[in-house]
mmCIF file of N, CA and C in Angstrom:
data_model
loop_
_atom_site.group_PDB
_atom_site.id
_atom_site.type_symbol
_atom_site.label_atom_id
_atom_site.label_comp_id
_atom_site.label_asym_id
_atom_site.label_seq_id
_atom_site.Cartn_x
_atom_site.Cartn_y
_atom_site.Cartn_z
ATOM 1 N N PRO A 1 33.817 80.297 -180.132
ATOM 2 C CA PRO A 1 33.128 80.971 -178.759
ATOM 3 C C PRO A 1 32.398 79.873 -178.024
ATOM 4 N N GLN A 2 32.273 79.779 -176.852
ATOM 5 C CA GLN A 2 31.545 79.124 -175.978
ATOM 6 C C GLN A 2 29.669 79.594 -176.190
ATOM 7 N N ALA A 3 29.325 78.214 -175.709
ATOM 8 C CA ALA A 3 27.597 78.380 -175.336
ATOM 9 C C ALA A 3 26.785 77.818 -174.534
ATOM 10 N N SER A 4 26.119 77.984 -173.601
ATOM 11 C CA SER A 4 25.820 77.245 -172.460
ATOM 12 C C SER A 4 24.400 77.114 -172.804
ATOM 13 N N LYS A 5 22.704 76.472 -172.796
ATOM 14 C CA LYS A 5 21.630 76.458 -172.106
ATOM 15 C C LYS A 5 21.656 77.179 -171.013
ATOM 16 N N LEU A 6 20.727 77.899 -171.244
ATOM 17 C CA LEU A 6 20.401 78.149 -169.475
ATOM 18 C C LEU A 6 18.744 77.947 -169.630
ATOM 19 N N GLY A 7 17.935 78.110 -169.081
ATOM 20 C CA GLY A 7 15.676 77.642 -169.529
ATOM 21 C C GLY A 7 16.293 78.344 -171.061
ATOM 22 N N ARG A 8 15.175 79.067 -171.775
ATOM 23 C CA ARG A 8 14.361 78.941 -172.668
ATOM 24 C C ARG A 8 15.627 79.799 -174.243
ATOM 25 N N ARG A 9 16.970 80.363 -173.170
ATOM 26 C CA ARG A 9 18.271 81.024 -174.276
ATOM 27 C C ARG A 9 19.202 80.780 -174.289
ATOM 28 N N ILE A 10 19.084 80.675 -175.298
ATOM 29 C CA ILE A 10 21.382 80.498 -175.019
ATOM 30 C C ILE A 10 22.125 81.071 -175.041
ATOM 31 N N PHE A 11 23.414 81.257 -173.879
ATOM 32 C CA PHE A 11 24.386 82.327 -173.792
ATOM 33 C C PHE A 11 25.508 81.860 -174.784
ATOM 34 N N ALA A 12 25.921 83.253 -175.245
ATOM 35 C CA ALA A 12 27.338 82.387 -176.260
ATOM 36 C C ALA A 12 28.442 83.564 -175.759
ATOM 37 N N ARG A 13 29.508 83.205 -175.545
ATOM 38 C CA ARG A 13 30.112 83.918 -174.755
ATOM 39 C C ARG A 13 31.510 84.810 -176.754
ATOM 40 N N VAL A 14 31.581 86.042 -176.161
ATOM 41 C CA VAL A 14 32.292 86.462 -177.537
ATOM 42 C C VAL A 14 33.339 87.205 -177.415
ATOM 43 N N SER A 15 34.946 86.920 -177.684
ATOM 44 C CA SER A 15 36.226 87.713 -176.822
ATOM 45 C C SER A 15 36.136 89.032 -177.850
ATOM 46 N N ALA A 16 36.302 89.738 -177.926
ATOM 47 C CA ALA A 16 36.469 90.939 -178.290
ATOM 48 C C ALA A 16 38.330 90.934 -178.567
ATOM 49 N N PRO A 17 38.121 90.662 -179.773
ATOM 50 C CA PRO A 17 39.477 90.896 -180.734
ATOM 51 C C PRO A 17 40.203 91.918 -180.484
ATOM 52 N N ALA A 18 41.332 92.374 -180.098
ATOM 53 C CA ALA A 18 41.851 92.997 -179.412
ATOM 54 C C ALA A 18 42.597 93.921 -181.248
ATOM 55 N N MET A 19 42.403 95.645 -180.870
ATOM 56 C CA MET A 19 42.619 96.084 -182.154
ATOM 57 C C MET A 19 43.940 96.528 -182.191
ATOM 58 N N GLY A 20 44.899 96.754 -182.795
ATOM 59 C CA GLY A 20 46.237 97.193 -183.400
ATOM 60 C C GLY A 20 46.061 98.584 -183.343
ATOM 61 N N ASN A 21 47.398 98.873 -182.314
ATOM 62 C CA ASN A 21 47.921 100.249 -181.672
ATOM 63 C C ASN A 21 46.948 101.055 -181.156
ATOM 64 N N GLN A 22 45.519 101.230 -181.353
ATOM 65 C CA GLN A 22 44.572 102.149 -180.812
ATOM 66 C C GLN A 22 43.670 102.373 -182.043
ATOM 67 N N ALA A 23 43.596 101.644 -183.180
ATOM 68 C CA ALA A 23 43.327 101.725 -184.057
ATOM 69 C C ALA A 23 41.696 102.085 -183.617
ATOM 70 N N CYS A 24 41.398 101.961 -182.483
ATOM 71 C CA CYS A 24 39.933 102.673 -182.283
ATOM 72 C C CYS A 24 40.054 103.512 -180.295
ATOM 73 N N CYS A 25 39.087 104.088 -180.527
ATOM 74 C CA CYS A 25 39.669 105.496 -179.455
ATOM 75 C C CYS A 25 39.139 104.443 -178.213
ATOM 76 N N ALA A 26 38.841 103.704 -178.142
ATOM 77 C CA ALA A 26 38.312 103.006 -176.629
ATOM 78 C C ALA A 26 39.378 101.431 -176.234
ATOM 79 N N LYS A 27 39.908 101.622 -175.433
ATOM 80 C CA LYS A 27 41.291 100.789 -174.782
ATOM 81 C C LYS A 27 40.240 99.163 -175.274
ATOM 82 N N SER A 28 40.637 98.075 -175.825
ATOM 83 C CA SER A 28 40.115 96.993 -175.697
ATOM 84 C C SER A 28 41.541 95.975 -175.201
ATOM 85 N N SER A 29 41.017 94.627 -174.508
ATOM 86 C CA SER A 29 41.741 93.289 -173.778
ATOM 87 C C SER A 29 41.362 92.404 -175.026
ATOM 88 N N ALA A 30 41.669 91.682 -174.757
ATOM 89 C CA ALA A 30 41.574 89.731 -175.951
ATOM 90 C C ALA A 30 40.468 89.765 -174.611
ATOM 91 N N ASP A 31 41.450 90.066 -172.680
ATOM 92 C CA ASP A 31 40.679 88.922 -172.216
ATOM 93 C C ASP A 31 39.484 89.218 -172.222
ATOM 94 N N GLN A 32 38.882 91.105 -172.787
ATOM 95 C CA GLN A 32 37.053 91.027 -171.906
ATOM 96 C C GLN A 32 36.311 90.497 -173.476
ATOM 97 N N GLN A 33 35.112 89.932 -172.480
ATOM 98 C CA GLN A 33 34.413 89.374 -173.146
ATOM 99 C C GLN A 33 32.322 89.478 -172.832
ATOM 100 N N ASP A 34 32.185 89.657 -174.519
ATOM 101 C CA ASP A 34 30.772 90.277 -174.006
ATOM 102 C C ASP A 34 29.795 88.955 -173.910
ATOM 103 N N ILE A 35 28.422 89.049 -173.188
ATOM 104 C CA ILE A 35 27.730 88.261 -173.106
ATOM 105 C C ILE A 35 26.225 88.551 -174.701
ATOM 106 N N VAL A 36 26.144 87.629 -175.181
ATOM 107 C CA VAL A 36 25.323 87.713 -175.881
ATOM 108 C C VAL A 36 24.135 86.877 -175.638
ATOM 109 N N LYS A 37 22.766 86.942 -176.398
ATOM 110 C CA LYS A 37 21.548 86.569 -175.691
ATOM 111 C C LYS A 37 21.306 85.965 -177.197
ATOM 112 N N ILE A 38 20.793 85.251 -177.124
ATOM 113 C CA ILE A 38 19.947 84.655 -178.279
ATOM 114 C C ILE A 38 19.605 83.976 -178.400
ATOM 115 N N PRO A 39 17.523 84.091 -178.585
ATOM 116 C CA PRO A 39 16.544 83.428 -178.403
ATOM 117 C C PRO A 39 16.960 81.932 -179.179
ATOM 118 N N MET A 40 16.968 80.597 -177.791
ATOM 119 C CA MET A 40 16.441 79.431 -178.437
ATOM 120 C C MET A 40 15.607 79.634 -180.138
ATOM 121 N N GLN A 41 15.453 78.529 -180.707
ATOM 122 C CA GLN A 41 14.899 78.348 -181.879
ATOM 123 C C GLN A 41 14.325 76.631 -181.838
ATOM 124 N N GLU A 42 13.012 76.344 -181.510
ATOM 125 C CA GLU A 42 12.290 75.057 -181.466
ATOM 126 C C GLU A 42 13.210 73.939 -182.859
ATOM 127 N N PRO A 43 13.214 72.935 -182.549
ATOM 128 C CA PRO A 43 13.035 72.151 -183.029
ATOM 129 C C PRO A 43 12.657 71.875 -184.744
ATOM 130 N N PHE A 44 13.682 70.860 -185.653
ATOM 131 C CA PHE A 44 12.631 71.365 -186.879
ATOM 132 C C PHE A 44 11.866 70.148 -186.816
ATOM 133 N N ASP A 45 11.676 68.745 -185.532
ATOM 134 C CA ASP A 45 11.108 67.337 -186.383
ATOM 135 C C ASP A 45 9.425 68.291 -185.492
ATOM 136 N N SER A 46 9.112 69.557 -185.168
ATOM 137 C CA SER A 46 7.589 68.941 -185.372
ATOM 138 C C SER A 46 7.393 69.666 -186.371
ATOM 139 N N LYS A 47 6.010 68.409 -186.510
ATOM 140 C CA LYS A 47 5.291 68.762 -187.873
ATOM 141 C C LYS A 47 3.935 69.599 -187.447
ATOM 142 N N ASP A 48 3.052 69.826 -188.373
ATOM 143 C CA ASP A 48 1.974 69.898 -188.121
ATOM 144 C C ASP A 48 0.653 68.796 -188.723
ATOM 145 N N GLU A 49 -0.544 68.580 -188.538
ATOM 146 C CA GLU A 49 -1.443 67.932 -189.314
ATOM 147 C C GLU A 49 -1.353 68.001 -191.230
ATOM 148 N N GLU A 50 -0.303 69.009 -191.856
ATOM 149 C CA GLU A 50 -0.176 68.318 -193.131
ATOM 150 C C GLU A 50 1.243 67.410 -192.988
ATOM 151 N N GLY A 51 1.856 67.844 -191.927
ATOM 152 C CA GLY A 51 3.581 66.959 -192.606
ATOM 153 C C GLY A 51 4.492 67.941 -192.675
ATOM 154 N N LYS A 52 3.946 69.552 -191.860
ATOM 155 C CA LYS A 52 5.180 70.448 -193.115
ATOM 156 C C LYS A 52 5.237 71.230 -191.648
ATOM 157 N N ASN A 53 6.483 71.443 -191.447
ATOM 158 C CA ASN A 53 7.114 71.786 -190.439
ATOM 159 C C ASN A 53 6.873 73.471 -190.209
ATOM 160 N N PRO A 54 6.368 74.113 -188.946
ATOM 161 C CA PRO A 54 5.359 75.333 -189.120
ATOM 162 C C PRO A 54 6.790 76.519 -188.739
ATOM 163 N N MET A 55 8.467 75.842 -188.382
ATOM 164 C CA MET A 55 9.119 76.912 -187.616
ATOM 165 C C MET A 55 10.357 76.414 -189.617
ATOM 166 N N GLY A 56 8.991 76.294 -190.624
ATOM 167 C CA GLY A 56 10.651 76.104 -191.352
ATOM 168 C C GLY A 56 11.526 74.913 -192.231
ATOM 169 N N GLY A 57 12.736 75.249 -192.573
ATOM 170 C CA GLY A 57 13.551 74.458 -192.551
ATOM 171 C C GLY A 57 15.078 74.774 -193.205
ATOM 172 N N THR A 58 15.804 74.550 -192.493
ATOM 173 C CA THR A 58 17.549 75.533 -193.370
ATOM 174 C C THR A 58 17.727 73.999 -194.488
ATOM 175 N N ILE A 59 18.232 75.113 -195.012
ATOM 176 C CA ILE A 59 19.471 75.822 -196.431
ATOM 177 C C ILE A 59 20.390 75.160 -196.388
ATOM 178 N N THR A 60 21.583 73.900 -196.516
ATOM 179 C CA THR A 60 22.380 74.755 -196.331
ATOM 180 C C THR A 60 23.638 75.427 -197.995
ATOM 181 N N PHE A 61 24.159 76.486 -198.382
ATOM 182 C CA PHE A 61 24.890 76.686 -199.017
ATOM 183 C C PHE A 61 26.064 76.626 -199.293
ATOM 184 N N ILE A 62 27.145 76.744 -199.950
ATOM 185 C CA ILE A 62 28.204 77.003 -199.849
ATOM 186 C C ILE A 62 28.715 78.029 -200.867
ATOM 187 N N ASP A 63 28.743 79.788 -200.227
ATOM 188 C CA ASP A 63 29.278 80.412 -200.538
ATOM 189 C C ASP A 63 29.994 80.656 -201.592
ATOM 190 N N ASP A 64 30.566 81.411 -202.804
ATOM 191 C CA ASP A 64 31.126 81.665 -203.729
ATOM 192 C C ASP A 64 33.056 82.076 -203.108
ATOM 193 N N MET A 65 32.981 82.158 -201.609
ATOM 194 C CA MET A 65 34.395 81.982 -200.933
ATOM 195 C C MET A 65 34.550 80.329 -200.160
ATOM 196 N N GLY A 66 33.163 79.317 -200.390
ATOM 197 C CA GLY A 66 33.967 78.204 -200.005
ATOM 198 C C GLY A 66 32.912 78.489 -198.682
ATOM 199 N N ARG A 67 32.827 79.073 -197.830
ATOM 200 C CA ARG A 67 32.398 78.984 -196.518
ATOM 201 C C ARG A 67 30.971 78.456 -196.484
ATOM 202 N N GLU A 68 29.900 77.665 -196.248
ATOM 203 C CA GLU A 68 29.167 77.654 -196.086
ATOM 204 C C GLU A 68 27.956 78.498 -194.890
ATOM 205 N N MET A 69 26.904 78.823 -195.738
ATOM 206 C CA MET A 69 26.135 79.769 -194.961
ATOM 207 C C MET A 69 24.999 78.562 -194.956
ATOM 208 N N GLU A 70 24.223 78.271 -193.780
ATOM 209 C CA GLU A 70 22.370 77.584 -193.336
ATOM 210 C C GLU A 70 21.997 78.937 -193.368
ATOM 211 N N LEU A 71 20.619 78.890 -193.991
ATOM 212 C CA LEU A 71 19.671 80.010 -194.008
ATOM 213 C C LEU A 71 17.977 79.031 -193.709
ATOM 214 N N ARG A 72 17.806 79.929 -192.733
ATOM 215 C CA ARG A 72 16.451 79.239 -193.135
ATOM 216 C C ARG A 72 15.395 79.507 -193.702
ATOM 217 N N PHE A 73 14.030 79.164 -193.877
ATOM 218 C CA PHE A 73 13.795 79.323 -194.971
ATOM 219 C C PHE A 73 12.537 79.268 -194.145
ATOM 220 N N THR A 74 11.342 80.261 -194.032
ATOM 221 C CA THR A 74 10.373 80.109 -193.549
ATOM 222 C C THR A 74 8.621 80.036 -194.025
ATOM 223 N N LYS A 75 8.928 80.412 -195.371
ATOM 224 C CA LYS A 75 8.126 80.104 -196.260
ATOM 225 C C LYS A 75 7.780 79.873 -197.851
ATOM 226 N N LYS A 76 6.739 79.771 -198.025
ATOM 227 C CA LYS A 76 7.302 78.734 -199.583
ATOM 228 C C LYS A 76 6.020 80.516 -200.477
ATOM 229 N N PRO A 77 6.719 80.740 -201.778
ATOM 230 C CA PRO A 77 7.709 80.037 -202.313
ATOM 231 C C PRO A 77 9.039 79.920 -201.605
ATOM 232 N N LEU A 78 10.240 79.207 -201.786
ATOM 233 C CA LEU A 78 11.790 79.833 -201.151
ATOM 234 C C LEU A 78 12.101 81.013 -201.907
ATOM 235 N N GLY A 79 11.949 80.996 -203.510
ATOM 236 C CA GLY A 79 12.321 81.953 -204.069
ATOM 237 C C GLY A 79 14.314 82.587 -204.600
ATOM 238 N N PHE A 80 13.799 81.653 -205.148
ATOM 239 C CA PHE A 80 15.480 80.194 -205.998
ATOM 240 C C PHE A 80 15.411 79.770 -206.797
ATOM 241 N N LYS A 81 15.608 80.276 -207.935
ATOM 242 C CA LYS A 81 15.766 78.799 -209.045
ATOM 243 C C LYS A 81 16.790 78.357 -208.239
ATOM 244 N N TYR A 82 17.459 76.879 -209.779
ATOM 245 C CA TYR A 82 18.948 75.925 -209.036
ATOM 246 C C TYR A 82 18.396 74.837 -210.678
ATOM 247 N N VAL A 83 20.305 74.863 -211.265
ATOM 248 C CA VAL A 83 20.389 74.142 -211.823
ATOM 249 C C VAL A 83 21.185 72.969 -211.583
ATOM 250 N N SER A 84 21.078 71.153 -212.138
ATOM 251 C CA SER A 84 21.637 70.247 -211.507
ATOM 252 C C SER A 84 22.322 69.934 -213.186
ATOM 253 N N GLY A 85 23.590 69.953 -212.813
ATOM 254 C CA GLY A 85 24.785 69.561 -213.900
ATOM 255 C C GLY A 85 25.944 69.000 -213.216
ATOM 256 N N LYS A 86 27.184 69.142 -213.693
ATOM 257 C CA LYS A 86 27.860 68.023 -213.400
ATOM 258 C C LYS A 86 28.295 69.350 -211.513
ATOM 259 N N GLY A 87 28.623 68.375 -210.564
ATOM 260 C CA GLY A 87 28.441 68.606 -209.704
ATOM 261 C C GLY A 87 27.425 69.059 -208.718
ATOM 262 N N PRO A 88 27.607 69.728 -207.895
ATOM 263 C CA PRO A 88 26.372 70.435 -206.892
ATOM 264 C C PRO A 88 25.285 71.134 -207.665
ATOM 265 N N LEU A 89 24.172 71.447 -206.835
ATOM 266 C CA LEU A 89 23.190 72.169 -206.954
ATOM 267 C C LEU A 89 23.338 72.901 -207.214
ATOM 268 N N LYS A 90 22.798 74.361 -208.260
ATOM 269 C CA LYS A 90 23.470 75.576 -207.960
ATOM 270 C C LYS A 90 22.723 76.123 -207.906
ATOM 271 N N VAL A 91 23.006 77.569 -207.161
ATOM 272 C CA VAL A 91 21.017 78.689 -206.966
ATOM 273 C C VAL A 91 21.320 79.538 -208.673
ATOM 274 N N SER A 92 20.158 79.512 -210.419
ATOM 275 C CA SER A 92 20.294 80.231 -210.542
ATOM 276 C C SER A 92 19.941 81.265 -211.090
ATOM 277 N N GLY A 93 19.538 81.497 -210.300
ATOM 278 C CA GLY A 93 17.943 82.916 -209.810
ATOM 279 C C GLY A 93 17.462 83.028 -209.126
ATOM 280 N N ILE A 94 17.167 84.428 -208.399
ATOM 281 C CA ILE A 94 16.648 85.085 -207.853
ATOM 282 C C ILE A 94 15.059 85.802 -208.315
ATOM 283 N N LEU A 95 14.195 85.199 -207.298
ATOM 284 C CA LEU A 95 12.651 85.386 -208.392
ATOM 285 C C LEU A 95 12.428 86.204 -207.121
ATOM 286 N N ASP A 96 11.714 87.132 -207.754
ATOM 287 C CA ASP A 96 11.480 89.038 -207.209
ATOM 288 C C ASP A 96 9.988 88.719 -206.398
ATOM 289 N N GLU A 97 9.259 86.991 -206.241
ATOM 290 C CA GLU A 97 8.199 87.021 -205.428
ATOM 291 C C GLU A 97 9.340 85.703 -204.129
ATOM 292 N N GLY A 98 9.299 85.632 -203.287
ATOM 293 C CA GLY A 98 9.826 84.224 -202.267
ATOM 294 C C GLY A 98 10.167 84.551 -201.034
ATOM 295 N N CYS A 99 10.740 83.411 -200.278
ATOM 296 C CA CYS A 99 10.988 83.983 -199.275
ATOM 297 C C CYS A 99 12.765 84.734 -199.633
ATOM 298 N N VAL A 100 13.476 84.674 -200.102
ATOM 299 C CA VAL A 100 14.648 84.989 -199.876
ATOM 300 C C VAL A 100 14.755 87.142 -200.559
ATOM 301 N N LYS A 101 13.737 87.177 -201.298
ATOM 302 C CA LYS A 101 12.981 88.938 -201.089
ATOM 303 C C LYS A 101 12.207 89.578 -200.288
ATOM 304 N N GLU A 102 11.956 88.389 -199.693
ATOM 305 C CA GLU A 102 10.313 89.182 -198.894
ATOM 306 C C GLU A 102 11.125 88.802 -197.244
ATOM 307 N N THR A 103 12.066 88.349 -197.013
ATOM 308 C CA THR A 103 12.917 88.490 -196.163
ATOM 309 C C THR A 103 14.301 89.124 -195.149
ATOM 310 N N GLY A 104 14.571 89.170 -196.896
ATOM 311 C CA GLY A 104 16.473 89.983 -196.742
ATOM 312 C C GLY A 104 17.260 88.867 -196.824
ATOM 313 N N LEU A 105 17.173 87.294 -197.161
ATOM 314 C CA LEU A 105 17.889 85.923 -196.955
ATOM 315 C C LEU A 105 18.800 86.679 -198.030
ATOM 316 N N PRO A 106 19.970 86.304 -197.447
ATOM 317 C CA PRO A 106 22.018 86.854 -198.159
ATOM 318 C C PRO A 106 21.718 85.509 -199.718
ATOM 319 N N VAL A 107 20.782 84.734 -200.117
ATOM 320 C CA VAL A 107 21.276 83.996 -201.210
ATOM 321 C C VAL A 107 21.214 84.448 -202.826
ATOM 322 N N LYS A 108 22.408 84.426 -202.955
ATOM 323 C CA LYS A 108 22.838 84.584 -204.662
ATOM 324 C C LYS A 108 23.467 83.741 -205.105
ATOM 325 N N VAL A 109 23.330 84.466 -206.669
ATOM 326 C CA VAL A 109 23.377 83.043 -207.324
ATOM 327 C C VAL A 109 24.853 82.836 -207.513
ATOM 328 N N GLY A 110 24.955 81.544 -208.579
ATOM 329 C CA GLY A 110 26.653 80.068 -208.149
ATOM 330 C C GLY A 110 26.820 79.621 -206.908
ATOM 331 N N TRP A 111 25.909 80.522 -206.271
ATOM 332 C CA TRP A 111 26.251 79.469 -204.545
ATOM 333 C C TRP A 111 25.250 77.864 -205.037
ATOM 334 N N ALA A 112 26.310 76.926 -203.918
ATOM 335 C CA ALA A 112 25.757 75.553 -203.693
ATOM 336 C C ALA A 112 24.709 75.434 -203.032
ATOM 337 N N ILE A 113 24.233 74.147 -203.290
ATOM 338 C CA ILE A 113 22.947 74.021 -202.369
ATOM 339 C C ILE A 113 23.815 72.584 -201.858
ATOM 340 N N LYS A 114 24.843 72.668 -200.647
ATOM 341 C CA LYS A 114 24.469 71.248 -200.180
ATOM 342 C C LYS A 114 23.622 70.355 -199.207
ATOM 343 N N ALA A 115 23.110 71.538 -198.170
ATOM 344 C CA ALA A 115 22.151 70.108 -197.641
ATOM 345 C C ALA A 115 21.034 70.806 -197.533
ATOM 346 N N VAL A 116 19.839 70.444 -196.586
ATOM 347 C CA VAL A 116 18.969 70.222 -195.866
ATOM 348 C C VAL A 116 18.314 70.406 -195.342
ATOM 349 N N ASN A 117 18.003 71.167 -194.040
ATOM 350 C CA ASN A 117 17.562 70.117 -192.197
ATOM 351 C C ASN A 117 19.153 69.517 -192.002
ATOM 352 N N GLY A 118 20.166 69.911 -192.470
ATOM 353 C CA GLY A 118 21.077 69.127 -192.235
ATOM 354 C C GLY A 118 22.009 68.103 -192.778
ATOM 355 N N LYS A 119 20.971 67.723 -193.326
ATOM 356 C CA LYS A 119 20.783 66.271 -194.467
ATOM 357 C C LYS A 119 21.612 66.853 -195.915
ATOM 358 N N ILE A 120 22.809 66.145 -195.948
ATOM 359 C CA ILE A 120 23.937 66.378 -197.347
ATOM 360 C C ILE A 120 23.260 65.603 -198.567
ATOM 361 N N LEU A 121 23.133 66.295 -199.112
ATOM 362 C CA LEU A 121 22.482 65.849 -200.629
ATOM 363 C C LEU A 121 23.353 65.597 -201.465
ATOM 364 N N ASN A 122 22.907 63.862 -202.074
ATOM 365 C CA ASN A 122 23.323 63.139 -202.800
ATOM 366 C C ASN A 122 24.488 63.677 -204.150
ATOM 367 N N GLU A 123 25.523 63.060 -204.183
ATOM 368 C CA GLU A 123 26.267 64.140 -204.764
ATOM 369 C C GLU A 123 25.756 63.175 -206.282
ATOM 370 N N ASP A 124 25.292 62.961 -207.113
ATOM 371 C CA ASP A 124 25.115 62.444 -207.632
ATOM 372 C C ASP A 124 24.207 63.022 -208.467
ATOM 373 N N PRO A 125 23.697 64.489 -209.073
ATOM 374 C CA PRO A 125 23.095 65.618 -209.337
ATOM 375 C C PRO A 125 21.294 65.222 -209.774
ATOM 376 N N GLN A 126 21.081 64.625 -210.542
ATOM 377 C CA GLN A 126 19.817 64.407 -210.143
ATOM 378 C C GLN A 126 19.279 63.190 -208.828
ATOM 379 N N LYS A 127 19.706 62.810 -208.458
ATOM 380 C CA LYS A 127 19.804 62.655 -206.983
ATOM 381 C C LYS A 127 18.899 63.716 -206.250
ATOM 382 N N ALA A 128 20.641 64.110 -206.372
ATOM 383 C CA ALA A 128 20.503 65.598 -205.571
ATOM 384 C C ALA A 128 19.182 66.548 -205.813
ATOM 385 N N SER A 129 19.323 66.445 -206.854
ATOM 386 C CA SER A 129 17.486 67.222 -207.546
ATOM 387 C C SER A 129 16.754 66.715 -206.171
ATOM 388 N N GLN A 130 15.859 64.991 -205.951
ATOM 389 C CA GLN A 130 14.906 64.679 -205.841
ATOM 390 C C GLN A 130 15.443 64.818 -204.524
ATOM 391 N N GLU A 131 15.900 64.177 -203.863
ATOM 392 C CA GLU A 131 16.312 64.601 -202.747
ATOM 393 C C GLU A 131 15.890 66.141 -202.086
ATOM 394 N N PHE A 132 16.131 67.313 -202.811
ATOM 395 C CA PHE A 132 16.113 68.305 -203.175
ATOM 396 C C PHE A 132 14.348 69.385 -202.597
ATOM 397 N N LEU A 133 14.238 68.504 -203.767
ATOM 398 C CA LEU A 133 12.827 68.801 -204.008
ATOM 399 C C LEU A 133 11.970 67.568 -202.404
ATOM 400 N N GLU A 134 11.832 66.847 -202.315
ATOM 401 C CA GLU A 134 11.666 66.080 -201.397
ATOM 402 C C GLU A 134 11.837 67.021 -200.449
ATOM 403 N N SER A 135 12.703 66.986 -199.432
ATOM 404 C CA SER A 135 13.392 68.210 -198.434
ATOM 405 C C SER A 135 12.194 68.727 -198.408
ATOM 406 N N VAL A 136 12.639 70.162 -199.259
ATOM 407 C CA VAL A 136 11.180 71.290 -199.029
ATOM 408 C C VAL A 136 9.755 71.290 -198.671
ATOM 409 N N LYS A 137 9.331 70.219 -199.298
ATOM 410 C CA LYS A 137 8.012 69.501 -199.481
ATOM 411 C C LYS A 137 7.806 70.147 -197.705
ATOM 412 N N ALA A 138 8.475 69.315 -196.359
ATOM 413 C CA ALA A 138 8.051 69.821 -195.174
ATOM 414 C C ALA A 138 8.154 70.981 -194.885
ATOM 415 N N PHE A 139 8.454 71.343 -195.452
ATOM 416 C CA PHE A 139 8.875 73.661 -195.259
ATOM 417 C C PHE A 139 7.456 73.840 -195.169
#
């Protein structure tokens, strides 16, 4: 999709895919486009007097299908446990309290943790765990 900034909003062009042989009752065209208005997010580099970002931060996960999922965490506790072993950090459990359950974030057990606020974690699991803990302190 193409996107352009206009004022405080982002406008994204979304192409409507053609549905095969009148699968829907409405006619569609591959050239048909809709405009979706998405509120612009504030940058993550603004911090309060304690050095924390009031907007929270993002964690990039890799789901069980190999897709990257960048999710915004706006409060603590984050609401999941993770393990470090051989390979990347992995979500090992979802807690009853925390941002995941309270805000409905779709984090699942088994997802790998790739990055925090866009910064890719070290490949060494021990260093990655330290980087992760340091990075989420600013949330």
